[in-house]
Tab-separated table of C-alpha atoms in Angstrom:
chain	number	residue	atom	x	y	z
A	26	MET	CA	63.334	154.919	72.988
A	27	ASP	CA	65.312	153.850	76.038
A	28	PRO	CA	69.122	153.765	75.951
A	29	LEU	CA	70.317	150.447	77.379
A	30	ASP	CA	73.011	149.879	79.966
A	31	ASN	CA	73.971	146.233	79.503
A	32	THR	CA	75.718	143.587	81.604
A	33	ILE	CA	78.893	141.962	80.299
A	34	ARG	CA	79.341	138.330	81.317
A	35	PRO	CA	82.928	137.312	82.246
A	36	TYR	CA	82.789	133.637	81.203
A	37	ALA	CA	86.224	132.009	81.072
A	38	TRP	CA	86.074	131.384	77.303
A	39	GLY	CA	85.543	135.069	76.525
A	40	SER	CA	87.984	137.253	74.650
A	41	THR	CA	89.795	139.795	76.790
A	42	THR	CA	89.921	142.367	73.977
A	43	ALA	CA	87.098	141.998	71.403
A	44	ILE	CA	84.222	143.677	73.266
A	45	PRO	CA	86.406	146.421	74.808
A	46	HIS	CA	87.816	147.159	71.328
A	47	LEU	CA	84.293	147.445	69.885
A	48	LEU	CA	83.196	149.718	72.749
A	49	GLY	CA	86.346	151.830	72.485
A	50	VAL	CA	87.413	151.216	76.082
A	51	GLU	CA	90.549	149.798	77.667
A	52	PRO	CA	90.539	146.031	78.311
A	53	THR	CA	90.482	145.048	81.972
A	54	GLY	CA	92.561	141.930	81.415
A	55	GLU	CA	89.579	139.779	82.368
A	56	PRO	CA	87.547	137.765	79.817
A	57	GLN	CA	84.478	139.590	78.478
A	58	ALA	CA	82.394	136.892	76.805
A	59	GLU	CA	78.858	138.188	76.272
A	60	MET	CA	77.019	141.481	76.507
A	61	TRP	CA	73.321	140.838	77.129
A	62	MET	CA	70.623	143.116	75.717
A	63	GLY	CA	67.063	142.387	76.715
A	64	ALA	CA	64.895	141.340	79.625
A	65	HIS	CA	66.432	138.064	80.718
A	66	PRO	CA	65.928	137.822	84.504
A	67	GLY	CA	69.568	136.778	84.948
A	68	ALA	CA	70.908	140.113	83.682
A	69	PRO	CA	68.216	142.499	82.421
A	70	SER	CA	69.285	145.633	80.586
A	71	ARG	CA	68.983	148.818	82.624
A	72	THR	CA	67.025	151.806	81.295
A	73	PRO	CA	66.295	155.298	82.642
A	74	ARG	CA	62.888	153.868	83.647
A	75	GLY	CA	64.416	150.956	85.578
A	76	PRO	CA	65.414	147.365	84.680
A	77	LEU	CA	63.820	146.348	81.387
A	78	THR	CA	62.164	143.374	83.103
A	79	GLU	CA	60.287	145.730	85.434
A	80	VAL	CA	59.441	148.183	82.649
A	81	ILE	CA	57.815	145.383	80.653
A	82	ASP	CA	56.103	143.829	83.696
A	83	GLU	CA	54.381	147.122	84.530
A	84	THR	CA	52.696	147.586	81.128
A	85	PRO	CA	53.441	144.584	78.874
A	86	GLU	CA	50.990	145.464	76.094
A	87	LYS	CA	52.302	149.027	75.896
A	88	GLU	CA	55.928	147.895	75.693
A	89	LEU	CA	55.541	144.730	73.600
A	90	GLY	CA	52.336	145.343	71.655
A	91	ALA	CA	49.096	143.388	71.922
A	92	ALA	CA	49.998	140.964	69.125
A	93	ALA	CA	53.317	139.963	70.696
A	94	VAL	CA	51.750	139.502	74.137
A	95	ALA	CA	48.973	137.363	72.647
A	96	LYS	CA	51.496	135.161	70.856
A	97	PHE	CA	54.375	134.914	73.338
A	98	GLY	CA	53.002	136.092	76.661
A	99	PRO	CA	53.902	139.232	78.662
A	100	ARG	CA	57.681	138.972	78.225
A	101	LEU	CA	60.294	139.877	75.651
A	102	PRO	CA	60.686	136.570	73.760
A	103	PHE	CA	64.273	137.083	72.617
A	104	LEU	CA	67.703	137.883	74.042
A	105	LEU	CA	70.247	139.811	71.962
A	106	LYS	CA	73.969	139.498	72.664
A	107	LEU	CA	77.400	140.510	71.594
A	108	LEU	CA	79.387	137.270	71.826
A	109	ALA	CA	83.196	137.291	71.885
A	110	ALA	CA	84.805	133.848	71.906
A	111	GLY	CA	88.498	133.828	72.735
A	112	ALA	CA	88.442	130.065	73.350
A	113	PRO	CA	86.032	127.282	72.318
A	114	LEU	CA	82.653	127.050	74.021
A	115	SER	CA	81.245	123.699	75.104
A	116	LEU	CA	79.882	121.343	72.462
A	117	GLN	CA	76.126	121.564	72.971
A	118	VAL	CA	72.603	121.044	71.670
A	119	HIS	CA	69.226	122.611	72.473
A	120	PRO	CA	65.826	120.902	72.835
A	121	ASP	CA	62.738	121.670	70.789
A	122	LEU	CA	59.702	123.203	72.516
A	123	ALA	CA	57.976	119.898	73.307
A	124	GLN	CA	61.206	118.360	74.653
A	125	ALA	CA	61.897	121.436	76.786
A	126	LYS	CA	58.417	121.371	78.315
A	127	GLU	CA	58.619	117.640	78.990
A	128	GLY	CA	62.130	117.838	80.462
A	129	TYR	CA	61.352	120.859	82.637
A	130	GLU	CA	58.155	119.328	84.005
A	131	ASP	CA	59.948	116.037	84.731
A	132	GLU	CA	62.765	117.716	86.684
A	133	GLU	CA	60.270	119.892	88.552
A	134	ARG	CA	58.236	116.825	89.437
A	135	ARG	CA	61.369	115.021	90.690
A	136	GLY	CA	62.340	118.042	92.777
A	137	VAL	CA	65.691	118.701	91.080
A	138	PRO	CA	66.819	122.138	92.344
A	139	ILE	CA	66.840	124.751	89.573
A	140	ASP	CA	70.471	125.601	90.344
A	141	ALA	CA	71.679	121.989	90.670
A	142	PRO	CA	74.761	121.345	88.509
A	143	HIS	CA	73.129	118.217	87.040
A	144	ARG	CA	69.890	120.015	86.133
A	145	ASN	CA	69.291	120.050	82.345
A	146	TYR	CA	66.201	122.251	81.981
A	147	LYS	CA	66.115	125.707	83.552
A	148	ASP	CA	62.812	126.612	81.871
A	149	ALA	CA	60.124	125.170	79.595
A	150	ASN	CA	61.182	127.014	76.450
A	151	HIS	CA	63.209	126.082	73.393
A	152	LYS	CA	66.384	127.934	72.427
A	153	PRO	CA	66.832	128.370	68.693
A	154	GLU	CA	69.610	130.860	68.000
A	155	LEU	CA	71.329	132.822	65.248
A	156	ILE	CA	74.940	134.021	65.236
A	157	CYS	CA	76.032	136.740	62.799
A	158	ALA	CA	79.772	137.327	62.432
A	159	LEU	CA	81.247	140.778	62.995
A	160	THR	CA	84.771	139.412	62.507
A	161	GLU	CA	85.956	136.161	60.963
A	162	PHE	CA	84.176	133.591	63.125
A	163	ASP	CA	84.894	129.864	63.534
A	164	GLY	CA	82.362	127.296	64.669
A	165	LEU	CA	81.177	123.725	64.501
A	166	CYS	CA	77.633	123.119	63.267
A	167	GLY	CA	75.757	119.901	62.496
A	168	PHE	CA	77.031	116.460	61.589
A	169	ARG	CA	79.324	115.714	58.690
A	170	THR	CA	78.357	112.733	56.548
A	171	PRO	CA	79.588	109.510	58.194
A	172	SER	CA	82.021	108.908	55.319
A	173	GLU	CA	83.567	112.385	55.765
A	174	ALA	CA	83.878	111.854	59.514
A	175	ALA	CA	85.400	108.419	58.934
A	176	ASP	CA	88.007	109.873	56.580
A	177	LEU	CA	88.918	112.606	59.093
A	178	LEU	CA	89.357	110.062	61.884
A	179	ALA	CA	91.156	107.480	59.736
A	180	ALA	CA	93.776	110.028	58.676
A	181	LEU	CA	94.927	110.264	62.306
A	182	GLU	CA	96.109	106.635	62.231
A	183	VAL	CA	95.174	106.120	65.882
A	184	ASP	CA	94.452	102.442	66.544
A	185	SER	CA	91.841	103.068	69.234
A	186	LEU	CA	89.788	105.138	66.764
A	187	LYS	CA	89.580	102.391	64.134
A	188	PRO	CA	86.411	100.818	65.596
A	189	TYR	CA	84.684	104.192	65.188
A	190	VAL	CA	85.862	104.422	61.596
A	191	ASP	CA	84.437	100.960	60.935
A	192	LEU	CA	81.105	101.891	62.522
A	193	LEU	CA	80.855	105.023	60.396
A	194	HIS	CA	81.365	102.954	57.247
A	195	ALA	CA	79.125	100.049	58.226
A	196	HIS	CA	75.781	101.521	59.240
A	197	PRO	CA	73.068	103.745	57.808
A	198	GLU	CA	73.765	107.419	58.433
A	199	GLY	CA	71.663	108.042	61.527
A	200	ALA	CA	72.620	104.784	63.234
A	201	ALA	CA	76.328	105.332	62.507
A	202	LEU	CA	76.389	108.822	64.001
A	203	ARG	CA	74.369	107.741	67.036
A	204	GLU	CA	76.531	104.687	67.744
A	205	VAL	CA	79.809	106.568	67.441
A	206	LEU	CA	78.737	109.550	69.563
A	207	THR	CA	77.356	107.175	72.191
A	208	ALA	CA	80.574	105.157	72.216
A	209	VAL	CA	82.792	108.246	72.498
A	210	LEU	CA	80.848	109.793	75.371
A	211	SER	CA	80.406	106.470	77.217
A	212	ALA	CA	83.999	105.236	76.909
A	213	ASP	CA	86.296	104.765	79.875
A	214	ARG	CA	87.574	108.246	80.730
A	215	GLU	CA	91.212	107.291	81.160
A	216	GLN	CA	91.321	105.304	77.930
A	217	MET	CA	89.560	108.086	76.042
A	218	ALA	CA	91.950	110.688	77.472
A	219	ALA	CA	94.857	108.674	76.073
A	220	THR	CA	93.106	108.430	72.699
A	221	VAL	CA	92.479	112.174	72.642
A	222	THR	CA	96.111	112.899	73.478
A	223	GLU	CA	97.316	110.690	70.627
A	224	ALA	CA	94.724	112.133	68.233
A	225	ALA	CA	95.665	115.700	69.194
A	226	ALA	CA	99.321	115.081	68.331
A	227	ALA	CA	98.254	113.735	64.946
A	228	CYS	CA	96.021	116.776	64.371
A	229	VAL	CA	98.975	119.079	65.054
A	230	ARG	CA	101.128	117.086	62.630
A	231	LEU	CA	98.515	116.993	59.863
A	232	GLY	CA	97.204	120.583	60.153
A	233	GLY	CA	94.707	121.721	57.515
A	234	ALA	CA	91.239	120.301	58.202
A	235	HIS	CA	92.571	118.798	61.438
A	236	ALA	CA	93.906	122.084	62.847
A	237	PRO	CA	90.676	123.183	64.613
A	238	TYR	CA	90.644	119.936	66.595
A	239	ALA	CA	94.256	120.383	67.669
A	240	ASP	CA	93.186	123.720	69.137
A	241	LEU	CA	90.215	122.084	70.908
A	242	ALA	CA	92.559	119.523	72.479
A	243	HIS	CA	94.868	122.330	73.587
A	244	HIS	CA	92.011	123.985	75.483
A	245	TYR	CA	90.384	120.727	76.675
A	246	PRO	CA	93.154	118.108	76.978
A	247	GLY	CA	91.835	114.568	77.181
A	248	ASP	CA	88.189	115.624	76.749
A	249	PRO	CA	86.087	113.113	74.737
A	250	GLY	CA	84.363	116.118	73.189
A	251	VAL	CA	87.453	116.557	70.987
A	252	ILE	CA	86.638	113.297	69.190
A	253	ALA	CA	82.900	114.043	69.187
A	254	ALA	CA	83.669	117.408	67.566
A	255	MET	CA	85.343	115.652	64.637
A	256	LEU	CA	81.914	114.313	63.670
A	257	LEU	CA	80.767	117.896	63.017
A	258	ASN	CA	81.157	120.369	60.185
A	259	HIS	CA	83.754	123.072	60.717
A	260	VAL	CA	82.621	126.435	59.316
A	261	ARG	CA	84.351	129.805	59.069
A	262	LEU	CA	82.003	132.768	58.743
A	263	GLN	CA	83.066	135.995	57.117
A	264	PRO	CA	81.747	139.292	58.546
A	265	GLY	CA	78.040	139.606	57.750
A	266	GLU	CA	77.502	135.845	57.369
A	267	ALA	CA	75.414	133.926	59.889
A	268	LEU	CA	74.426	130.487	61.160
A	269	PHE	CA	70.978	129.443	62.372
A	270	LEU	CA	71.051	126.718	65.019
A	271	GLY	CA	67.777	124.877	65.438
A	272	ALA	CA	66.751	122.211	67.922
A	273	GLY	CA	68.794	119.027	68.054
A	274	VAL	CA	71.749	120.370	66.055
A	275	PRO	CA	75.075	119.900	67.878
A	276	HIS	CA	77.309	122.949	67.687
A	277	ALA	CA	80.087	124.953	69.306
A	278	TYR	CA	81.550	128.404	68.766
A	279	LEU	CA	85.337	128.406	68.562
A	280	ASN	CA	86.632	131.926	68.008
A	281	GLY	CA	85.448	135.361	66.910
A	282	LEU	CA	83.054	138.246	67.606
A	283	GLY	CA	79.419	138.178	66.577
A	284	VAL	CA	75.882	139.364	67.203
A	285	GLU	CA	73.804	136.519	68.643
A	286	ILE	CA	70.048	136.379	69.077
A	287	MET	CA	68.052	133.576	70.644
A	288	ALA	CA	64.756	132.653	72.195
A	289	ASN	CA	64.748	133.633	75.865
A	290	SER	CA	65.875	130.309	77.370
A	291	ASP	CA	68.800	128.741	79.257
A	292	ASN	CA	68.251	125.142	78.135
A	293	VAL	CA	71.545	123.508	77.082
A	294	LEU	CA	72.512	119.836	76.820
A	295	ARG	CA	76.305	119.516	76.710
A	296	CYS	CA	78.210	116.961	74.641
A	297	GLY	CA	81.747	117.719	75.788
A	298	LEU	CA	84.504	120.354	75.858
A	299	THR	CA	83.395	121.266	79.347
A	300	PRO	CA	83.945	120.352	83.001
A	301	LYS	CA	80.166	120.688	83.487
A	302	HIS	CA	77.602	117.887	83.665
A	303	VAL	CA	77.078	115.770	80.526
A	304	ASP	CA	73.832	113.763	80.671
A	305	VAL	CA	74.488	111.216	77.938
A	306	PRO	CA	71.058	109.491	77.886
A	307	GLU	CA	69.160	112.801	77.761
A	308	LEU	CA	71.582	114.188	75.195
A	309	LEU	CA	70.992	111.197	72.918
A	310	ARG	CA	67.236	111.788	73.214
A	311	ILE	CA	67.623	115.382	72.014
A	312	VAL	CA	70.266	115.154	69.264
A	313	ARG	CA	69.105	114.847	65.657
A	314	PHE	CA	71.366	112.257	64.104
A	315	GLU	CA	71.389	113.434	60.527
A	316	ALA	CA	74.162	114.876	58.388
A	317	SER	CA	73.534	118.433	57.246
A	318	ASP	CA	75.219	121.316	55.521
A	319	PRO	CA	75.962	124.136	58.006
A	320	GLY	CA	73.736	126.404	55.887
A	321	VAL	CA	75.629	129.688	56.007
A	322	LEU	CA	73.104	132.550	55.849
A	323	ARG	CA	73.613	135.780	53.984
A	324	PRO	CA	71.142	138.618	54.468
A	325	GLU	CA	68.314	139.194	52.005
A	326	ALA	CA	68.170	142.879	51.028
A	327	SER	CA	64.855	144.702	50.699
A	328	PRO	CA	64.224	147.910	48.713
A	329	ASP	CA	64.248	150.069	51.870
A	330	GLY	CA	67.787	148.956	52.746
A	331	GLU	CA	66.911	146.392	55.407
A	332	GLU	CA	69.021	143.221	55.180
A	333	VAL	CA	67.138	140.336	56.824
A	334	TYR	CA	68.526	137.051	58.163
A	335	GLU	CA	65.644	134.685	57.436
A	336	THR	CA	64.934	131.953	60.007
A	337	PRO	CA	62.018	129.525	60.477
A	338	ILE	CA	60.930	130.740	63.918
A	339	ASP	CA	58.967	133.728	65.219
A	340	GLU	CA	60.513	134.524	68.630
A	341	PHE	CA	63.119	136.687	66.945
A	342	ARG	CA	63.875	138.412	63.677
A	343	LEU	CA	67.340	139.863	63.066
A	344	SER	CA	68.238	142.333	60.343
A	345	ARG	CA	70.762	145.090	59.748
A	346	TYR	CA	71.019	148.454	58.035
A	347	VAL	CA	74.290	149.690	56.588
A	348	LEU	CA	73.789	153.459	56.747
A	349	VAL	CA	75.500	156.062	54.584
A	350	ALA	CA	75.962	159.684	55.610
A	351	GLY	CA	73.584	162.007	53.788
A	352	ALA	CA	71.139	159.241	52.809
A	353	PRO	CA	67.439	159.593	53.708
A	354	VAL	CA	66.352	158.731	57.228
A	355	HIS	CA	65.088	155.157	57.683
A	356	ASP	CA	61.757	154.817	59.489
A	357	LEU	CA	61.930	151.586	61.537
A	358	THR	CA	58.643	152.061	63.425
A	359	LEU	CA	56.928	148.723	64.148
A	360	GLY	CA	54.018	147.374	66.157
A	361	THR	CA	56.415	144.995	67.921
A	362	PRO	CA	59.252	145.643	70.418
A	363	GLN	CA	62.732	146.317	69.037
A	364	ILE	CA	66.330	146.545	70.193
A	365	LEU	CA	68.647	148.542	67.930
A	366	LEU	CA	72.378	147.868	68.262
A	367	CYS	CA	75.132	149.867	66.575
A	368	THR	CA	78.170	147.750	65.627
A	369	ALA	CA	80.166	150.221	63.499
A	370	GLY	CA	80.404	153.938	62.800
A	371	SER	CA	77.998	156.484	64.238
A	372	VAL	CA	74.219	156.048	64.193
A	373	GLN	CA	71.494	158.450	65.219
A	374	ALA	CA	68.485	156.577	66.618
A	375	GLY	CA	65.820	159.121	67.411
A	376	GLU	CA	67.429	161.503	69.895
A	377	HIS	CA	70.147	159.002	70.833
A	378	ALA	CA	73.634	158.983	69.276
A	379	LEU	CA	74.902	155.423	69.173
A	380	GLY	CA	78.510	154.367	68.781
A	381	PRO	CA	79.688	150.764	68.421
A	382	GLY	CA	78.267	148.496	71.115
A	383	ARG	CA	75.541	150.978	72.155
A	384	SER	CA	71.876	150.017	71.981
A	385	VAL	CA	68.330	151.222	72.588
A	386	PHE	CA	65.010	149.556	73.356
A	387	VAL	CA	62.072	150.717	71.235
A	388	PRO	CA	58.601	149.927	72.636
A	389	ALA	CA	55.979	148.664	70.220
A	390	GLY	CA	54.536	151.451	68.093
A	391	GLU	CA	57.117	154.044	69.166
A	392	LYS	CA	58.623	156.206	66.423
A	393	ALA	CA	62.001	154.792	65.394
A	394	GLU	CA	64.075	156.677	62.862
A	395	VAL	CA	67.739	155.962	62.181
A	396	SER	CA	70.388	157.720	60.127
A	397	GLY	CA	74.138	158.215	60.088
A	398	ASP	CA	77.236	156.527	58.765
A	399	GLY	CA	77.527	153.040	60.240
A	400	THR	CA	75.835	149.691	60.837
A	401	VAL	CA	72.831	149.046	63.061
A	402	PHE	CA	71.294	145.666	63.829
A	403	ARG	CA	67.578	145.450	64.480
A	404	ALA	CA	66.108	142.719	66.705
A	405	THR	CA	62.362	142.200	66.910
A	406	VAL	CA	59.725	139.432	66.739
A	407	ILE	CA	57.223	138.142	64.215
A	408	ALA	CA	53.776	138.507	65.789
């Protein structure tokens, strides 16, 4: 096993206290949004053998296992994070694998620089992701039914929103959601800013189901994404609960600390709540316009104590063990690569003592035994 030294990303939306509190260190006063664990080239974890990217590049089959290399190529196919939202993230959606390949190849062919602010596709991979709450965690996930969205908007009694309410009542589900999102994101910016300001005041007055949108407007005054967000389900996760976010599902994280795992990709199409580029035509090509339940996941327990968060993809598999002092040692040895992350208590992983926020990389086939009194998350792949 290799102990990991991980980079913390200081994105502006990050909490100033959540990750330092978990790590047991003093806050710096700066936002600490994400701690990355893995072999993403943007911020690879550091090991005693060197950056994890280089360790894997030198002997990919030894580190990842032959089955994983055959299925995903000579790279770690997932990225594990601690995510600490102190303010709402941008409203966004991710492409499926075919869309990502097509979009990446198109932008490459047109010579769009990889670091251009209007570039949509940084790679040719999809980005399904799973967020598991460590604290109470608020988010937006998937479309409400058009009738529910219409009721939420109508209650604001804002005249400029009435055409959207009528559209939501008048069309089949998919067409209604598409037409309203298109109209919101394509509207005159000054007129929409005035609408958002009026709607935000009504959200403050009404509270309840409208309260999350008042907070969005506080962080992003005048942003059309505030109205777009009202088309989505609001969900509050309790610790241990999770959300799976597949391709085409609009979503945003609002507040809280969680463990996030995703396919190793940077592909994001933004819908609002951001000063960054919003490519409306491409966004509309990617979004799945269908109402859905957020689908809160709770882990499925197995006889050996592993609690698995089941998802429909193979690039990652997330589970956790809640360990009790004096209980038998758990043998976690696998033929696939693993990252083990302690989030509570004290965990012994092989020869390494892990406190909250500490992690190790376990090469494929390496002995991996854990014990202690605490919680450890296990990230691996299905190969």
